[in-house]
mmCIF file of C-alpha atoms and ligand atoms in Angstrom:
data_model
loop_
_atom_site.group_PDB
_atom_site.id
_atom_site.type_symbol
_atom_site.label_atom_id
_atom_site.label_comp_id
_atom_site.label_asym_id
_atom_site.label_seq_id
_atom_site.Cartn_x
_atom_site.Cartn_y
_atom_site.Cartn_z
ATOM 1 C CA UNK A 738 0.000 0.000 0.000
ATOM 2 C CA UNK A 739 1.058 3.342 -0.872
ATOM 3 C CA UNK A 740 1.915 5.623 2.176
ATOM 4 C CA UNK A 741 0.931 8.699 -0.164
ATOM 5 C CA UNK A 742 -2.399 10.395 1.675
ATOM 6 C CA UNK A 743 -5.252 10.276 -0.678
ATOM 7 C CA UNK A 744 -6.441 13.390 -1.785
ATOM 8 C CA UNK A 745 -10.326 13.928 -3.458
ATOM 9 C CA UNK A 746 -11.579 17.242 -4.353
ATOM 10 C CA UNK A 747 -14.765 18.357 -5.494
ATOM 11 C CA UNK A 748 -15.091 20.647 -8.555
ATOM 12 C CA UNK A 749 -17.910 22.609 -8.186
ATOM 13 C CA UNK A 750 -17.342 24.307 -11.627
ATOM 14 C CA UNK A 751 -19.942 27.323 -12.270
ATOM 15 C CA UNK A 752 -22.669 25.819 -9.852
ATOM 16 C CA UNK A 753 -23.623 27.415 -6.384
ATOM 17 C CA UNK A 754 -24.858 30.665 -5.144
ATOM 18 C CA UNK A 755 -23.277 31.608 -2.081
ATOM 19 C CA UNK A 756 -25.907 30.464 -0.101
ATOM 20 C CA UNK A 757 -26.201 27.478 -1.862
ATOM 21 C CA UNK A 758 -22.513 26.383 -1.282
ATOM 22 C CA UNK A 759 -22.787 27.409 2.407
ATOM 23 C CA UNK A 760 -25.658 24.557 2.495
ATOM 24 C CA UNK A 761 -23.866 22.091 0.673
ATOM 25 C CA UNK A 762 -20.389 22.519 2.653
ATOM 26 C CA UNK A 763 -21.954 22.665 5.785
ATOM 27 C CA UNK A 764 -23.599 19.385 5.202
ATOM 28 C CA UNK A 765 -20.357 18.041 4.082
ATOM 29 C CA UNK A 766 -18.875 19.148 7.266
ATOM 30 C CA UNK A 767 -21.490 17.437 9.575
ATOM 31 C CA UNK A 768 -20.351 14.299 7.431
ATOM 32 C CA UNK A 769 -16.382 14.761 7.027
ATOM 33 C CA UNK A 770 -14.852 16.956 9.439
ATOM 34 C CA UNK A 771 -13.648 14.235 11.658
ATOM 35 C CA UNK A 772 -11.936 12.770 8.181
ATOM 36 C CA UNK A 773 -8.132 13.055 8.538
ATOM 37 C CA UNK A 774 -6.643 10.101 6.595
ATOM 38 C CA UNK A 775 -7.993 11.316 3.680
ATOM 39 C CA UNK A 776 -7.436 14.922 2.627
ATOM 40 C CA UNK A 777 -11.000 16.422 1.056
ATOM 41 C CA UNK A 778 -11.435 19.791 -0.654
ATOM 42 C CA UNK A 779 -14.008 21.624 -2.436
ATOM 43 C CA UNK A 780 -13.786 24.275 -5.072
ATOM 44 C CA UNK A 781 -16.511 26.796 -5.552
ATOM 45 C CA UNK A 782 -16.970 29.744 -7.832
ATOM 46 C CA UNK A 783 -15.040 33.041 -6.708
ATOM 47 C CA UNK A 784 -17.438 34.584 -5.305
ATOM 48 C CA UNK A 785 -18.232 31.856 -2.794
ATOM 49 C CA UNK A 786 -14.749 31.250 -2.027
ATOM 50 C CA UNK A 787 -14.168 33.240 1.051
ATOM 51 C CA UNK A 788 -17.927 32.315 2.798
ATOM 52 C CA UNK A 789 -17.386 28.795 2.318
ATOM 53 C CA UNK A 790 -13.605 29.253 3.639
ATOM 54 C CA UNK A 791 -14.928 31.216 6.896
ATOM 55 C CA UNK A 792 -17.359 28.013 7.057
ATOM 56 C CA UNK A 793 -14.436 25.361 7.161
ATOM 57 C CA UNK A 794 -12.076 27.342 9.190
ATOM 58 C CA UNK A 795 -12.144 24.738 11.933
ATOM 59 C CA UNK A 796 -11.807 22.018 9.514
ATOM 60 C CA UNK A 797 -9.653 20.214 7.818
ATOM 61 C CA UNK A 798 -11.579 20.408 4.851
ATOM 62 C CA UNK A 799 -9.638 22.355 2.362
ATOM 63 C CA UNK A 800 -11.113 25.469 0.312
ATOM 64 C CA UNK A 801 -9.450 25.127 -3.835
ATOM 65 C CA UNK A 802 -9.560 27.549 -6.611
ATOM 66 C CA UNK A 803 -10.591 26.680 -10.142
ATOM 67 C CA UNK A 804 -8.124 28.401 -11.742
ATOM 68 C CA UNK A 805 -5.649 31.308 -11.304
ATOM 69 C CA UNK A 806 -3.589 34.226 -13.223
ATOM 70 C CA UNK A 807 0.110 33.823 -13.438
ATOM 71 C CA UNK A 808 0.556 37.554 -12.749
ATOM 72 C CA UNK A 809 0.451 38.955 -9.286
ATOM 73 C CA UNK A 810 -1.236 42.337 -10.336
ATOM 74 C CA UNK A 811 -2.002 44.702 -13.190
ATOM 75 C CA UNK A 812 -3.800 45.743 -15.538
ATOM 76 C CA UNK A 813 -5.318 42.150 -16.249
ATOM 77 C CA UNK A 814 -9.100 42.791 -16.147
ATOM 78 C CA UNK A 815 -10.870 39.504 -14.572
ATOM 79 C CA UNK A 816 -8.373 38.047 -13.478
ATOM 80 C CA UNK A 817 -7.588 36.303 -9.790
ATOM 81 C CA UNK A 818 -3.741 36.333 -8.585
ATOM 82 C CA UNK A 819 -2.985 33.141 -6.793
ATOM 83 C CA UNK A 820 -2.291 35.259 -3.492
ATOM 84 C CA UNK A 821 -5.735 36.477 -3.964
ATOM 85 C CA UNK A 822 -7.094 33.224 -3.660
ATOM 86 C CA UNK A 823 -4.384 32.320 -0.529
ATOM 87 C CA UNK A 824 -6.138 35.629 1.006
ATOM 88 C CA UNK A 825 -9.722 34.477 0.902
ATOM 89 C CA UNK A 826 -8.941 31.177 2.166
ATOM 90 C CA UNK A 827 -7.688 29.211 -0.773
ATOM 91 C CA UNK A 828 -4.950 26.327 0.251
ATOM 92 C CA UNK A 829 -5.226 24.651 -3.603
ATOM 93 C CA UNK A 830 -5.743 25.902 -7.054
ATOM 94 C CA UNK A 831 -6.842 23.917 -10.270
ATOM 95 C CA UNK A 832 -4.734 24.412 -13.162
ATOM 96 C CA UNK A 833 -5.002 23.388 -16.847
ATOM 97 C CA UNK A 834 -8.627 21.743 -16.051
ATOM 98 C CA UNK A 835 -9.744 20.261 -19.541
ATOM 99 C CA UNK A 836 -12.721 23.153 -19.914
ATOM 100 C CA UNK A 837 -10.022 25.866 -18.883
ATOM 101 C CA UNK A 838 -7.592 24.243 -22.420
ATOM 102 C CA UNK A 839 -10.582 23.572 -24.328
ATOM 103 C CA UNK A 840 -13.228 26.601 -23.809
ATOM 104 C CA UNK A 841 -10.592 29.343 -23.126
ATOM 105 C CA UNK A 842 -7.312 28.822 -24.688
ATOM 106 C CA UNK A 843 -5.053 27.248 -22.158
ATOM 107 C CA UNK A 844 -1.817 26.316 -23.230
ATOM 108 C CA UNK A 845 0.677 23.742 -21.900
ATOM 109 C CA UNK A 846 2.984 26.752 -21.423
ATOM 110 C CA UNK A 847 0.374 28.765 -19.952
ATOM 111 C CA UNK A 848 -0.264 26.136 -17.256
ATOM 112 C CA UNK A 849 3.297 26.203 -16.061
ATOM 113 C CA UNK A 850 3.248 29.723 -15.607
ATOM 114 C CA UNK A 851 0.135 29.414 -13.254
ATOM 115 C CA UNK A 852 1.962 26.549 -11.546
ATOM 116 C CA UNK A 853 5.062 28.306 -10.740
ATOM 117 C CA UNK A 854 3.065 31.503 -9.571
ATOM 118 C CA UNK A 855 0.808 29.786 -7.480
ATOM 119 C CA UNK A 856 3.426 27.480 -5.725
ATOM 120 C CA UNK A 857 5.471 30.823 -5.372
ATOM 121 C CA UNK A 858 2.145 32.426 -4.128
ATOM 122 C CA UNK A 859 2.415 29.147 -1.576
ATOM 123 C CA UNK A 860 -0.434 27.649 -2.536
ATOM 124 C CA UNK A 861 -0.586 23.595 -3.778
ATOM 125 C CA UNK A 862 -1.451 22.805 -7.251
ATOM 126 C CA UNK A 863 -3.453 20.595 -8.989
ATOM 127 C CA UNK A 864 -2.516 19.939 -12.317
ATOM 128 C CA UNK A 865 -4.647 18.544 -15.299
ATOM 129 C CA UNK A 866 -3.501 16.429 -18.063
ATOM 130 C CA UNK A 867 -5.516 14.700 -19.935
ATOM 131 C CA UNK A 868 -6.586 12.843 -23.626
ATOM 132 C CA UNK A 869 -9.319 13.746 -26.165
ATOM 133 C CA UNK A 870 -11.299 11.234 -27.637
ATOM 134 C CA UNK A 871 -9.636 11.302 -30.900
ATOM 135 C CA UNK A 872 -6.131 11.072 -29.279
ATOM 136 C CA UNK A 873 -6.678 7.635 -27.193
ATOM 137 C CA UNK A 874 -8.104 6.190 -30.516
ATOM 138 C CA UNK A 875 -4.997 7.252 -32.560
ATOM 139 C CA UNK A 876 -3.213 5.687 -29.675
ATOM 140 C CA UNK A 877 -1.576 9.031 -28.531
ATOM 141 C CA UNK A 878 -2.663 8.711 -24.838
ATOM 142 C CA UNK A 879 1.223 8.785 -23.555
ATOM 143 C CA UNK A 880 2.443 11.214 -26.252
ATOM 144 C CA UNK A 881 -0.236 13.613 -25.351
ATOM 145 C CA UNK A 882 -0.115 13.432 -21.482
ATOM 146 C CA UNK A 883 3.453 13.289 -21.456
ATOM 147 C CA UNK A 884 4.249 16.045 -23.344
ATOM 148 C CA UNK A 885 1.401 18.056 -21.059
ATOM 149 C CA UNK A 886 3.068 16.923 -17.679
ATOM 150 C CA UNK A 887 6.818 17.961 -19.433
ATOM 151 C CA UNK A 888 5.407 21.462 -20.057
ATOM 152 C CA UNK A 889 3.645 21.656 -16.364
ATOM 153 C CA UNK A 890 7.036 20.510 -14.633
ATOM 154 C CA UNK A 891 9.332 23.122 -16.773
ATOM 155 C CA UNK A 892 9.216 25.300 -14.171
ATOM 156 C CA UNK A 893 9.443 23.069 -11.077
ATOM 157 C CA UNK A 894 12.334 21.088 -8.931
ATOM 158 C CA UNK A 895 12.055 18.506 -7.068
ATOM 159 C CA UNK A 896 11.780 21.097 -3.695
ATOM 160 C CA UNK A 897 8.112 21.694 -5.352
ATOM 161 C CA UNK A 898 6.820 18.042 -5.150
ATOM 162 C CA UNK A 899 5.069 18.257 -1.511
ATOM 163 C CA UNK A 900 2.782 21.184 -2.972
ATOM 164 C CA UNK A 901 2.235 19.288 -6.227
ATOM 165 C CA UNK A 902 -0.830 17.235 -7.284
ATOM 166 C CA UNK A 903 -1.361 15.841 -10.563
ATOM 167 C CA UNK A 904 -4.836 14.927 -11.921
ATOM 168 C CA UNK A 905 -5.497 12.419 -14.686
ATOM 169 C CA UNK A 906 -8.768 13.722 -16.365
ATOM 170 C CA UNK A 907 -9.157 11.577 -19.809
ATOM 171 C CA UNK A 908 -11.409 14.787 -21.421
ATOM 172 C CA UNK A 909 -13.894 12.117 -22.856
ATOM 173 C CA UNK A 910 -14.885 11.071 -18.851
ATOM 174 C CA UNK A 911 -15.536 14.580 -18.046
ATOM 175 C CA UNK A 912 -19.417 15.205 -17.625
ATOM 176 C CA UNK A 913 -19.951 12.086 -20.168
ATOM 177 C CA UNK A 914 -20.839 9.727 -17.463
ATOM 178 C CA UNK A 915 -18.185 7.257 -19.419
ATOM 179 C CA UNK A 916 -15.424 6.651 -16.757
ATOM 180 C CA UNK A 917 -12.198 4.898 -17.770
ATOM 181 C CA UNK A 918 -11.880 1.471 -16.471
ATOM 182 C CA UNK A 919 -9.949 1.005 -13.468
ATOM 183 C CA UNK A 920 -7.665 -0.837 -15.687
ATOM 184 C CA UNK A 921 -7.435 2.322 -18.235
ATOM 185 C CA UNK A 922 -6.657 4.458 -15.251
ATOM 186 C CA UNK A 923 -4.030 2.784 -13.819
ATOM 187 C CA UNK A 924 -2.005 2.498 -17.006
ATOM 188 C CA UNK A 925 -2.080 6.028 -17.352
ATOM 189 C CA UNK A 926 -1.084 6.809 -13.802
ATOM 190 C CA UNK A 927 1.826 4.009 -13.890
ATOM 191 C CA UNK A 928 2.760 5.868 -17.456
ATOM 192 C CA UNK A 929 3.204 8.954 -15.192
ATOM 193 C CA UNK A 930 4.536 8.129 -11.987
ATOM 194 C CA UNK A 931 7.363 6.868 -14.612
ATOM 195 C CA UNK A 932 7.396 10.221 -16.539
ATOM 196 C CA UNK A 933 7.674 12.073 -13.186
ATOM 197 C CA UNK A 934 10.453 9.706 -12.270
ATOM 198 C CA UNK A 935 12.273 11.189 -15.192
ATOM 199 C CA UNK A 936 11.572 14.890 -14.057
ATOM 200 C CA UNK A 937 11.718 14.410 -10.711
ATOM 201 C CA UNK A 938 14.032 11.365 -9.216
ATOM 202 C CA UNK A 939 13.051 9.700 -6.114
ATOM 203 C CA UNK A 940 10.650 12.381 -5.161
ATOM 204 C CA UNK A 941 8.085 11.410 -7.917
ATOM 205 C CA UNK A 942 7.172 8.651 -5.699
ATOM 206 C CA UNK A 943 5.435 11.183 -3.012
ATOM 207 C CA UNK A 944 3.572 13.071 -6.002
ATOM 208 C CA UNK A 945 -0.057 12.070 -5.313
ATOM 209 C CA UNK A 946 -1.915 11.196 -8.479
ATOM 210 C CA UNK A 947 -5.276 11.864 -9.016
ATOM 211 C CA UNK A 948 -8.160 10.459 -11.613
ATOM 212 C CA UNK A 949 -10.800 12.598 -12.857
ATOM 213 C CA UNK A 950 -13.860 11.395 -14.983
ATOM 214 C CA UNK A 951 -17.451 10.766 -13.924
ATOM 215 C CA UNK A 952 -15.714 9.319 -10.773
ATOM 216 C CA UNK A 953 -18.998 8.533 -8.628
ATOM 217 C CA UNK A 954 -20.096 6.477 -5.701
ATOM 218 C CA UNK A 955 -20.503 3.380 -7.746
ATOM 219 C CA UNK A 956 -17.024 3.539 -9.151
ATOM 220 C CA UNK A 957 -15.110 4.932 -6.768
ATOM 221 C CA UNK A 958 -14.049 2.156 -4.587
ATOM 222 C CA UNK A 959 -11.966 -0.164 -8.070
ATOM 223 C CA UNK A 960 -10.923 2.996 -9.022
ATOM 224 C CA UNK A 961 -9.408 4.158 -5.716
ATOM 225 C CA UNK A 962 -7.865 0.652 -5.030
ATOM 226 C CA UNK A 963 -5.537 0.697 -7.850
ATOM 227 C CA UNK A 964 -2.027 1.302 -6.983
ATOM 228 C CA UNK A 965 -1.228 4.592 -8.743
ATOM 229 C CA UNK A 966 -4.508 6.457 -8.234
ATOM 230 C CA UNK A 967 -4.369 8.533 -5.152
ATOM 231 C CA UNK A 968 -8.225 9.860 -4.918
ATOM 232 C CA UNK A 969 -10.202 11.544 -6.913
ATOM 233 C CA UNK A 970 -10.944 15.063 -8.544
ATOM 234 C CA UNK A 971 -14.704 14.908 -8.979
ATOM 235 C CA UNK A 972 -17.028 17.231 -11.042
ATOM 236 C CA UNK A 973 -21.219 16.325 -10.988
ATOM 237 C CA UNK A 974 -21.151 13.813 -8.212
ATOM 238 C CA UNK A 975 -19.566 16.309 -6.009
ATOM 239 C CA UNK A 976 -22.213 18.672 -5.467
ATOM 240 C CA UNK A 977 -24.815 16.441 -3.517
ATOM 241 C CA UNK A 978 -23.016 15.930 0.013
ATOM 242 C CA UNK A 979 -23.992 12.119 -0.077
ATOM 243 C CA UNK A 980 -22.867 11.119 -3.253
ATOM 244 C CA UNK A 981 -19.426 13.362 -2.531
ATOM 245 C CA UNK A 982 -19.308 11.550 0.869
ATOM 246 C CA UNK A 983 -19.393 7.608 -0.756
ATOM 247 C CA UNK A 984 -16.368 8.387 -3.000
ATOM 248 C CA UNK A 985 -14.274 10.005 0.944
ATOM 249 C CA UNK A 986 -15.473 6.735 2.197
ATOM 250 C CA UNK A 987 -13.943 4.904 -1.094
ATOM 251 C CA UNK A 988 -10.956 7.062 -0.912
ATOM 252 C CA UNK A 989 -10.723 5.722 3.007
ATOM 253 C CA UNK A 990 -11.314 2.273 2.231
ATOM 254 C CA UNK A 991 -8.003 2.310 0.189
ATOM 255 C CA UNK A 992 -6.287 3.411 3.264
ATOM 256 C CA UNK A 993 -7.679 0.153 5.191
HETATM 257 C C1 PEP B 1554 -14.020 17.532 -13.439
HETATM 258 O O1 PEP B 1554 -14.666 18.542 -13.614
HETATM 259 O O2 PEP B 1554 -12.824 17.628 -13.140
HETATM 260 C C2 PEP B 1554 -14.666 16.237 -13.601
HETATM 261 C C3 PEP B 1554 -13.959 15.164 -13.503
HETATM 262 O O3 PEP B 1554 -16.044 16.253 -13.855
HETATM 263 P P1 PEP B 1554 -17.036 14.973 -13.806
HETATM 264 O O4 PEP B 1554 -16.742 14.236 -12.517
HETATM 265 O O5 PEP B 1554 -18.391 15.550 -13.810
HETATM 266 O O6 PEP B 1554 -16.725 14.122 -14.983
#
């Protein structure tokens, strides 16, 4: 068994008023508070960040951006500095999420820019790499989330690793309900573990490696229990606090 802490986050995406995330995290902390051998986030929108952060403050329940600006400040209209996010109670960002490349432009070199800023900015990251369709049937899977974790990591050393999270999300799972097989999954994490090797020596091996993908309560558990998959980065099934809570529970049973 791995000793690497298992890490699931739920991706709210652009869901929740305030009021509504207040409802929804304080029913997830009635139900996970006490959870401390798993490490569970949530990300809201913006505007709900801080509220739901003053809600978890005596949790360990940790509050995640969706994204982030490389800058610091300037004129960059509608943008949010990673120290912005540290200041309303953000421990994690998102980067390089699969709607962030596909729906605004993202770039491989783009995403290392917001990973080095927001590690700088001393937040953790969570970085996305993922497949299209098209690109697993063409047999590209490696090529193309290989080169994406080489671009994240130009930036990084192997002093970054403890702040570093890296999320499998195969872009066909996202919001399709198809989920790779546990089988998929780990080959894909294995491929990377080995690709961080490369990057990072030794260290690689405390890098905790998320999959993202429809992950729900009914999956969870196989997925969870493979070897290289190190909990969960979860989209629709993480905003209802009892379907968010099975996949925890999943994530806990791996620890068993
Ligand atoms: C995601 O948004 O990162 C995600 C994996 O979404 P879903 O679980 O809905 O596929």
């Amino acid at each position: 068994m791995s000793t690497r802490k298992p890490i699931v986050v739920g991706n709210w995406k652009l869901h929740n008023t305030i009021s509504e995330s207040l409802a929804l995290v304080t029913e997830l902390k009635n139900q996970l508070a006490a959870v401390r051998d798993v490490e569970v986030g949530v990300a809201p929108v913006f505007t709900a960040l801080h509220p739901v952060a003053k809600r978890l403050e005596d949790t360990a329940i940790q509050v995640v951006g969706q994204n982030c600006h490389h800058e610091e400040r300037g004129a960059f209209t509608g943008e949010v500095a990673p120290s912005l996010l540290a200041d309303a109670g953000a421990s994690y960002v998102i980067i390089g999420h699969s709607e962030r490349r596909q729906h605004f432009g993202e770039t491989d070199e783009g995403v290392a820019r917001k990973a080095r800023a927001a590690l700088d900015a001393g937040l953790r990251v969570i970085v996305c790499v993922g497949e299209t369709e098209s690109e697993r049937d063409a047999g590209e899977t490696e090529r193309r989330v290989g080169s994406q974790v080489d671009a994240a990591l130009a930036q990084l050393t192997p002093d970054d690793v403890p702040g570093l999270v890296l999320a499998y999300e195969p872009v066909w799972a996202i919001g399709t309900g198809r989920t790779a097989t546990p089988a998929q999954a780990q080959e894909v994490h294995s491929f990377l573990r080995g690709r961080l090797e490369g990057k990072l020596g030794s260290q690689a091996a405390g890098v905790r490696l998320q999959y993202g993908g429809s992950v729900k309560a009914e999956n969870a558990e196989e997925l969870l229990a493979q070897p290289d998959i190190d909990g969960a980065l979860v989209g629709g099934a993480s905003l209802k606090a009892e379907g968010f809570r099975a996949i925890v529970k999943a994530a806990q049973g791996d620890r068993a």
